[in-house]
Amino acid sequence: MNFGYRRSRVLAAFAVGALLLAACGDDGGDGDGATGGTDATGSTGATGATGEGIRVAVLLPGTPSDQGYNADGQRAADAIESELGAEVTVTESVPVPNQTDVYRQFAGQGFDLVIGWGGQFTDGAVAAAEEFPDVNFLVVNSGVENGTNLASVQQNSQDWQFVAGYALAKLSESGKIGLIGSQCFPGTALTINGTAEGARAANPDIDITITYTGDFEDPTGAQQAAQAMIDEGVDAISGNANNAWFGVFEAAESAGIPVITEWVDNSELAPDVIASSVLKSQADFVTEIARDVQEGEFEGKIYITEIVEGAGPAISDTDLLPDDVYNEALDIQAQIESGELDPPADESCPNQ
């Protein structure tokens, strides 16, 4: 694991903003995990299976080929299967308008846990959780709970992003950086706004251009947004995307400017431009929540992940990232871990 976690109860649910857009796709195949097992009622969650034998479905907004957010969802599915002996089904590119029906499909087939990998899958989980009280539902990067069978994972991503934003500003020679988002809702706003705050900490005079393209999976739109920024003098880019990142890479490669990506070290995707990646994978944490389901201890609450003291680096080191910038960024991370720095949790979106 690249960082530590602390799990805590959040008393009030957070508002969930606009839904993301996703392209249509095909269902993934079932895993090879064990089946069977004994049912047991959890203390506050829905009925779950103890021991081996839980069945888990994961809904992805795109394809794991992004080596980013969707890949992290696949990574979680693989870990749940291998570590818990679960039967796991992954469905890629789930259309947002059809999400409720997809949730219902798996709930009706007797799955113990259905995971929506992204805040865009919130509404369907809320509806399905009410219709299927004996099935557990989890939405990653959301803020919903019902006290029984519906929970969510909320990542304090501003902590990691503050470190990345600091490094991004240091990489810029022009003093102009660009941040490319997809759609904005509270969870993604934490990412973009946290990066901007970190950049301002490194350079109070930094010029920041922020654009939301409206689609996590569209590389063409992301390339156009990146090129527009570059044409305006931006010389370092980060953001929040899935397969849309490939469009950013293409624009950055043409201009020869650095990019900071997210989730895991994926510098091999574009080694000439990816200077660093934000290391904030949620796969291990979600696997532990699935373990709660397996042990009958799932709770319908909001699970929180954040940087804790003694965690590994928040960003990756590459040959493109100067040593002094990397070390300064790690010093910023240490200040966050100790509480000396507390990056603001800004969930605001443009024009809202």
Short mmCIF file of C-alpha atoms in Angstrom, two decimals:
data_model
loop_
_atom_site.label_atom_id
_atom_site.label_comp_id
_atom_site.label_asym_id
_atom_site.label_seq_id
_atom_site.Cartn_x
_atom_site.Cartn_y
_atom_site.Cartn_z
CA MET A 1 0.00 0.00 0.00
CA ASN A 2 1.14 3.50 -0.77
CA PHE A 3 -0.64 5.20 2.12
CA GLY A 4 -2.47 4.50 5.34
CA TYR A 5 -6.13 4.72 6.17
CA ARG A 6 -8.30 5.72 9.05
CA ARG A 7 -11.92 4.62 9.08
CA SER A 8 -14.42 6.78 10.92
CA ARG A 9 -18.11 7.47 11.17
CA VAL A 10 -19.45 10.59 9.50
CA LEU A 11 -22.68 11.68 11.15
CA ALA A 12 -24.17 13.71 8.32
CA ALA A 13 -24.39 12.53 4.73
CA PHE A 14 -22.67 14.68 2.15
CA ALA A 15 -24.58 16.05 -0.83
CA VAL A 16 -23.89 14.32 -4.12
CA GLY A 17 -23.71 16.58 -7.18
CA ALA A 18 -24.09 16.09 -10.89
CA LEU A 19 -23.77 12.61 -12.35
CA LEU A 20 -20.84 11.67 -14.54
CA LEU A 21 -21.25 10.51 -18.13
CA ALA A 22 -20.24 7.02 -19.24
CA ALA A 23 -20.20 5.12 -22.50
CA CYS A 24 -22.08 1.88 -23.11
CA GLY A 25 -20.16 -1.39 -22.91
CA ASP A 26 -20.25 -5.11 -22.29
CA ASP A 27 -20.45 -7.10 -19.09
CA GLY A 28 -17.27 -8.58 -17.68
CA GLY A 29 -16.95 -12.25 -16.79
CA ASP A 30 -17.41 -13.90 -13.43
CA GLY A 31 -14.45 -14.60 -11.21
CA ASP A 32 -13.28 -18.03 -10.17
CA GLY A 33 -13.79 -17.60 -6.43
CA ALA A 34 -15.36 -20.18 -4.17
CA THR A 35 -19.13 -20.41 -3.78
CA GLY A 36 -21.34 -21.59 -0.97
CA GLY A 37 -20.92 -20.53 2.65
CA THR A 38 -23.18 -19.84 5.59
CA ASP A 39 -25.43 -16.78 5.79
CA ALA A 40 -25.25 -14.61 8.88
CA THR A 41 -26.89 -11.34 9.81
CA GLY A 42 -24.46 -8.42 10.28
CA SER A 43 -24.77 -6.12 13.29
CA THR A 44 -26.04 -3.14 11.28
CA GLY A 45 -25.78 -4.21 7.64
CA ALA A 46 -27.82 -6.47 5.43
CA THR A 47 -27.56 -10.24 5.50
CA GLY A 48 -24.04 -11.32 4.53
CA ALA A 49 -22.11 -14.54 4.08
CA THR A 50 -19.49 -15.54 6.61
CA GLY A 51 -16.30 -17.27 5.57
CA GLU A 52 -15.65 -17.83 1.89
CA GLY A 53 -18.46 -17.68 -0.58
CA ILE A 54 -19.57 -14.06 -0.86
CA ARG A 55 -20.55 -12.85 -4.29
CA VAL A 56 -19.46 -9.36 -5.29
CA ALA A 57 -20.29 -7.28 -8.35
CA VAL A 58 -18.28 -4.21 -9.37
CA LEU A 59 -19.70 -1.58 -11.74
CA LEU A 60 -17.04 0.42 -13.60
CA PRO A 61 -17.70 3.67 -15.52
CA GLY A 62 -15.13 2.79 -18.19
CA THR A 63 -12.44 0.23 -18.96
CA PRO A 64 -9.36 -0.73 -16.90
CA SER A 65 -7.17 0.15 -19.87
CA ASP A 66 -7.00 3.68 -18.46
CA GLN A 67 -4.41 2.40 -15.95
CA GLY A 68 -6.05 4.83 -13.54
CA TYR A 69 -9.45 5.01 -11.88
CA ASN A 70 -11.11 2.10 -13.70
CA ALA A 71 -7.94 0.06 -13.33
CA ASP A 72 -8.11 0.71 -9.60
CA GLY A 73 -11.63 -0.71 -9.58
CA GLN A 74 -10.38 -3.81 -11.38
CA ARG A 75 -7.52 -3.98 -8.90
CA ALA A 76 -10.05 -3.99 -6.06
CA ALA A 77 -12.06 -6.73 -7.74
CA ASP A 78 -8.97 -8.86 -8.18
CA ALA A 79 -7.96 -8.37 -4.55
CA ILE A 80 -11.44 -9.25 -3.27
CA GLU A 81 -11.35 -12.43 -5.31
CA SER A 82 -7.82 -13.49 -4.37
CA GLU A 83 -7.77 -12.41 -0.72
CA LEU A 84 -11.33 -13.29 0.27
CA GLY A 85 -12.02 -16.23 -2.01
CA ALA A 86 -15.04 -14.39 -3.32
CA GLU A 87 -16.86 -14.80 -6.60
CA VAL A 88 -16.45 -11.44 -8.34
CA THR A 89 -18.11 -10.07 -11.47
CA VAL A 90 -16.86 -6.87 -13.09
CA THR A 91 -19.07 -4.96 -15.52
CA GLU A 92 -17.21 -2.33 -17.56
CA SER A 93 -18.53 0.89 -19.10
CA VAL A 94 -21.86 0.82 -17.27
CA PRO A 95 -24.16 3.48 -18.76
CA VAL A 96 -25.21 5.94 -16.08
CA PRO A 97 -28.87 6.05 -17.23
CA ASN A 98 -29.06 2.25 -16.83
CA GLN A 99 -27.33 2.03 -13.47
CA THR A 100 -30.42 1.23 -11.39
CA ASP A 101 -31.30 -1.70 -13.64
CA VAL A 102 -27.72 -3.02 -13.40
CA TYR A 103 -27.83 -2.80 -9.60
CA ARG A 104 -31.18 -4.61 -9.62
CA GLN A 105 -29.81 -7.32 -11.90
CA PHE A 106 -27.05 -8.27 -9.48
CA ALA A 107 -29.18 -7.83 -6.37
CA GLY A 108 -31.86 -10.06 -7.88
CA GLN A 109 -29.23 -12.74 -8.54
CA GLY A 110 -28.36 -12.87 -4.86
CA PHE A 111 -25.04 -11.03 -4.81
CA ASP A 112 -23.94 -10.13 -1.29
CA LEU A 113 -22.25 -6.84 -2.24
CA VAL A 114 -22.67 -4.58 -5.27
CA ILE A 115 -20.06 -1.84 -5.67
CA GLY A 116 -20.54 1.25 -7.81
CA TRP A 117 -17.04 2.48 -8.67
CA GLY A 118 -17.71 6.20 -8.79
CA GLY A 119 -20.08 8.89 -7.56
CA GLN A 120 -22.02 8.64 -10.81
CA PHE A 121 -23.46 5.38 -9.50
CA THR A 122 -25.02 6.94 -6.40
CA ASP A 123 -28.65 7.30 -7.46
CA GLY A 124 -28.97 3.69 -8.58
CA ALA A 125 -27.49 2.42 -5.33
CA VAL A 126 -29.93 4.49 -3.28
CA ALA A 127 -32.89 3.10 -5.20
CA ALA A 128 -31.68 -0.52 -5.22
CA ALA A 129 -30.74 -0.49 -1.54
CA GLU A 130 -34.33 0.36 -0.67
CA GLU A 131 -35.71 -2.35 -2.95
CA PHE A 132 -33.25 -5.05 -1.81
CA PRO A 133 -32.71 -4.68 1.96
CA ASP A 134 -30.89 -8.02 2.17
CA VAL A 135 -28.15 -6.96 -0.28
CA ASN A 136 -25.25 -4.66 0.62
CA PHE A 137 -24.42 -1.71 -1.62
CA LEU A 138 -21.24 0.40 -1.65
CA VAL A 139 -20.53 3.52 -3.72
CA VAL A 140 -16.92 4.64 -4.06
CA ASN A 141 -16.25 8.40 -3.98
CA SER A 142 -19.74 9.22 -2.83
CA GLY A 143 -21.34 10.38 0.39
CA VAL A 144 -24.48 8.32 0.91
CA GLU A 145 -25.52 6.04 3.75
CA ASN A 146 -28.75 4.60 5.11
CA GLY A 147 -27.60 3.02 8.36
CA THR A 148 -28.18 -0.53 7.18
CA ASN A 149 -27.27 -1.84 3.71
CA LEU A 150 -25.99 1.27 1.86
CA ALA A 151 -22.53 2.72 2.47
CA SER A 152 -20.01 4.81 0.62
CA VAL A 153 -16.30 5.49 0.55
CA GLN A 154 -15.27 9.10 0.72
CA GLN A 155 -11.62 9.88 0.12
CA ASN A 156 -10.11 13.06 1.50
CA SER A 157 -8.32 13.39 -1.81
CA GLN A 158 -7.42 17.01 -1.14
CA ASP A 159 -4.58 15.73 1.06
CA TRP A 160 -2.88 13.82 -1.76
CA GLN A 161 -3.77 16.44 -4.36
CA PHE A 162 -2.28 19.27 -2.31
CA VAL A 163 1.08 17.49 -2.49
CA ALA A 164 0.68 16.96 -6.25
CA GLY A 165 -0.34 20.57 -6.83
CA TYR A 166 2.74 21.76 -4.98
CA ALA A 167 4.96 19.68 -7.26
CA LEU A 168 3.03 20.76 -10.37
CA ALA A 169 3.61 24.44 -9.63
CA LYS A 170 7.31 23.78 -9.09
CA LEU A 171 7.49 22.08 -12.50
CA SER A 172 6.07 25.12 -14.27
CA GLU A 173 8.57 27.58 -15.71
CA SER A 174 5.93 30.00 -17.00
CA GLY A 175 3.95 30.17 -13.77
CA LYS A 176 0.88 28.89 -15.64
CA ILE A 177 -0.61 25.45 -14.96
CA GLY A 178 -3.73 23.68 -16.19
CA LEU A 179 -6.14 21.35 -14.42
CA ILE A 180 -8.48 19.23 -16.53
CA GLY A 181 -11.52 17.76 -14.80
CA SER A 182 -14.30 15.68 -16.28
CA GLN A 183 -17.55 16.32 -14.45
CA CYS A 184 -17.70 18.17 -11.17
CA PHE A 185 -19.38 16.87 -8.01
CA PRO A 186 -18.12 16.95 -4.41
CA GLY A 187 -15.65 14.06 -4.71
CA THR A 188 -14.05 15.30 -7.92
CA ALA A 189 -14.09 18.91 -6.73
CA LEU A 190 -11.88 17.86 -3.81
CA THR A 191 -9.36 16.60 -6.37
CA ILE A 192 -9.24 19.66 -8.60
CA ASN A 193 -9.52 22.25 -5.84
CA GLY A 194 -7.00 20.42 -3.66
CA THR A 195 -4.48 20.46 -6.50
CA ALA A 196 -5.04 24.18 -7.01
CA GLU A 197 -4.51 24.90 -3.31
CA GLY A 198 -1.25 22.97 -3.31
CA ALA A 199 -0.05 24.90 -6.35
CA ARG A 200 -0.82 28.21 -4.63
CA ALA A 201 1.16 27.06 -1.60
CA ALA A 202 4.18 26.56 -3.85
CA ASN A 203 3.66 29.79 -5.78
CA PRO A 204 1.13 32.36 -4.52
CA ASP A 205 1.24 34.05 -7.94
CA ILE A 206 0.56 30.89 -9.93
CA ASP A 207 -1.90 31.27 -12.83
CA ILE A 208 -4.31 28.31 -12.81
CA THR A 209 -6.66 27.40 -15.67
CA ILE A 210 -9.38 24.88 -14.77
CA THR A 211 -11.55 23.17 -17.38
CA TYR A 212 -14.21 20.47 -16.98
CA THR A 213 -14.74 18.48 -20.18
CA GLY A 214 -17.90 16.64 -19.09
CA ASP A 215 -16.64 13.11 -19.81
CA PHE A 216 -14.17 10.93 -17.91
CA GLU A 217 -13.70 8.54 -20.82
CA ASP A 218 -13.37 10.90 -23.83
CA PRO A 219 -9.72 11.44 -24.86
CA THR A 220 -10.65 13.75 -27.74
CA GLY A 221 -12.34 16.28 -25.48
CA ALA A 222 -9.48 16.12 -23.01
CA GLN A 223 -6.91 16.60 -25.76
CA GLN A 224 -8.75 19.66 -27.03
CA ALA A 225 -8.94 21.10 -23.51
CA ALA A 226 -5.23 20.47 -22.92
CA GLN A 227 -4.26 21.98 -26.27
CA ALA A 228 -6.30 25.10 -25.55
CA MET A 229 -4.44 25.51 -22.26
CA ILE A 230 -1.08 24.98 -23.91
CA ASP A 231 -1.94 27.60 -26.53
CA GLU A 232 -2.50 30.04 -23.66
CA GLY A 233 0.95 29.37 -22.19
CA VAL A 234 0.26 26.57 -19.69
CA ASP A 235 3.38 24.42 -19.30
CA ALA A 236 2.35 21.82 -16.68
CA ILE A 237 -0.93 19.90 -16.47
CA SER A 238 -2.76 17.66 -14.02
CA GLY A 239 -6.40 16.75 -13.54
CA ASN A 240 -9.02 14.09 -12.92
CA ALA A 241 -9.92 11.65 -15.70
CA ASN A 242 -10.10 8.00 -16.70
CA ASN A 243 -9.45 6.98 -20.30
CA ALA A 244 -9.60 10.69 -21.17
CA TRP A 245 -6.04 10.96 -19.83
CA PHE A 246 -4.73 9.61 -23.14
CA GLY A 247 -5.84 12.78 -24.88
CA VAL A 248 -3.96 14.86 -22.31
CA PHE A 249 -0.84 12.79 -22.90
CA GLU A 250 -1.01 13.37 -26.66
CA ALA A 251 -1.29 17.14 -26.30
CA ALA A 252 1.46 17.22 -23.67
CA GLU A 253 3.80 15.10 -25.79
CA SER A 254 3.38 17.45 -28.75
CA ALA A 255 4.25 20.43 -26.56
CA GLY A 256 6.87 18.68 -24.43
CA ILE A 257 5.34 19.65 -21.09
CA PRO A 258 5.05 17.60 -17.86
CA VAL A 259 1.89 15.93 -16.59
CA ILE A 260 0.97 14.62 -13.13
CA THR A 261 -1.57 11.79 -13.26
CA GLU A 262 -3.39 9.97 -10.45
CA TRP A 263 -4.24 6.73 -8.58
CA VAL A 264 -1.06 4.70 -9.20
CA ASP A 265 2.33 5.15 -10.83
CA ASN A 266 1.37 4.83 -14.49
CA SER A 267 4.33 6.68 -15.97
CA GLU A 268 4.90 3.89 -18.50
CA LEU A 269 1.80 5.10 -20.37
CA ALA A 270 3.62 8.26 -21.47
CA PRO A 271 7.15 8.19 -20.04
CA ASP A 272 8.18 11.32 -21.92
CA VAL A 273 5.64 13.52 -20.16
CA ILE A 274 4.36 11.85 -16.96
CA ALA A 275 6.56 13.42 -14.29
CA SER A 276 4.65 11.93 -11.36
CA SER A 277 1.41 10.27 -10.29
CA VAL A 278 -0.74 10.77 -7.21
CA LEU A 279 -0.64 7.49 -5.26
CA LYS A 280 -4.16 7.28 -3.84
CA SER A 281 -5.39 3.81 -4.84
CA GLN A 282 -8.53 2.75 -2.96
CA ALA A 283 -8.36 -0.93 -3.86
CA ASP A 284 -7.00 -2.17 -0.51
CA PHE A 285 -9.49 -0.13 1.49
CA VAL A 286 -12.49 -1.34 -0.51
CA THR A 287 -11.22 -4.90 -0.12
CA GLU A 288 -11.36 -4.47 3.65
CA ILE A 289 -14.97 -3.28 3.40
CA ALA A 290 -15.77 -6.41 1.39
CA ARG A 291 -14.14 -8.36 4.21
CA ASP A 292 -16.63 -6.71 6.57
CA VAL A 293 -19.42 -8.09 4.40
CA GLN A 294 -17.82 -11.52 4.50
CA GLU A 295 -17.63 -11.38 8.29
CA GLY A 296 -21.14 -9.97 8.72
CA GLU A 297 -19.83 -6.62 9.96
CA PHE A 298 -20.78 -4.31 7.09
CA GLU A 299 -22.23 -0.98 8.22
CA GLY A 300 -24.41 1.42 6.29
CA LYS A 301 -22.11 4.38 6.89
CA ILE A 302 -19.57 6.60 5.19
CA TYR A 303 -16.07 5.13 5.27
CA ILE A 304 -13.30 7.75 5.20
CA THR A 305 -9.79 7.41 3.76
CA GLU A 306 -7.09 9.98 4.40
CA ILE A 307 -3.32 10.33 4.61
CA VAL A 308 -2.04 9.27 8.02
CA GLU A 309 1.32 9.74 9.69
CA GLY A 310 3.93 7.24 8.56
CA ALA A 311 2.27 6.59 5.20
CA GLY A 312 4.25 6.04 2.04
CA PRO A 313 4.82 8.83 -0.49
CA ALA A 314 1.73 10.59 -1.82
CA ILE A 315 3.29 11.03 -5.26
CA SER A 316 5.61 8.88 -7.36
CA ASP A 317 9.19 9.66 -8.28
CA THR A 318 10.35 9.50 -11.91
CA ASP A 319 13.36 10.62 -13.92
CA LEU A 320 11.32 13.63 -15.07
CA LEU A 321 10.71 14.87 -11.53
CA PRO A 322 13.69 16.83 -10.13
CA ASP A 323 14.95 15.48 -6.81
CA ASP A 324 14.53 18.82 -5.07
CA VAL A 325 10.88 19.08 -6.18
CA TYR A 326 10.14 15.53 -5.02
CA ASN A 327 11.77 16.10 -1.63
CA GLU A 328 9.96 19.42 -1.13
CA ALA A 329 6.67 17.70 -1.94
CA LEU A 330 7.39 14.98 0.61
CA ASP A 331 8.10 17.69 3.20
CA ILE A 332 4.64 19.12 2.44
CA GLN A 333 3.16 15.66 2.90
CA ALA A 334 4.87 15.34 6.28
CA GLN A 335 3.28 18.61 7.36
CA ILE A 336 -0.13 17.26 6.36
CA GLU A 337 0.46 14.02 8.25
CA SER A 338 1.47 15.90 11.41
CA GLY A 339 -1.48 18.27 11.22
CA GLU A 340 0.67 21.33 10.66
CA LEU A 341 -1.01 21.69 7.26
CA ASP A 342 -4.72 21.01 6.77
CA PRO A 343 -5.68 21.31 3.09
CA PRO A 344 -9.19 22.75 2.74
CA ALA A 345 -11.94 20.35 1.69
CA ASP A 346 -13.41 22.51 -1.06
CA GLU A 347 -16.32 20.68 -2.70
CA SER A 348 -17.47 23.66 -4.75
CA CYS A 349 -17.96 23.39 -8.51
CA PRO A 350 -17.96 26.12 -11.16
CA ASN A 351 -21.22 28.03 -11.53
CA GLN A 352 -22.70 26.39 -8.44
#
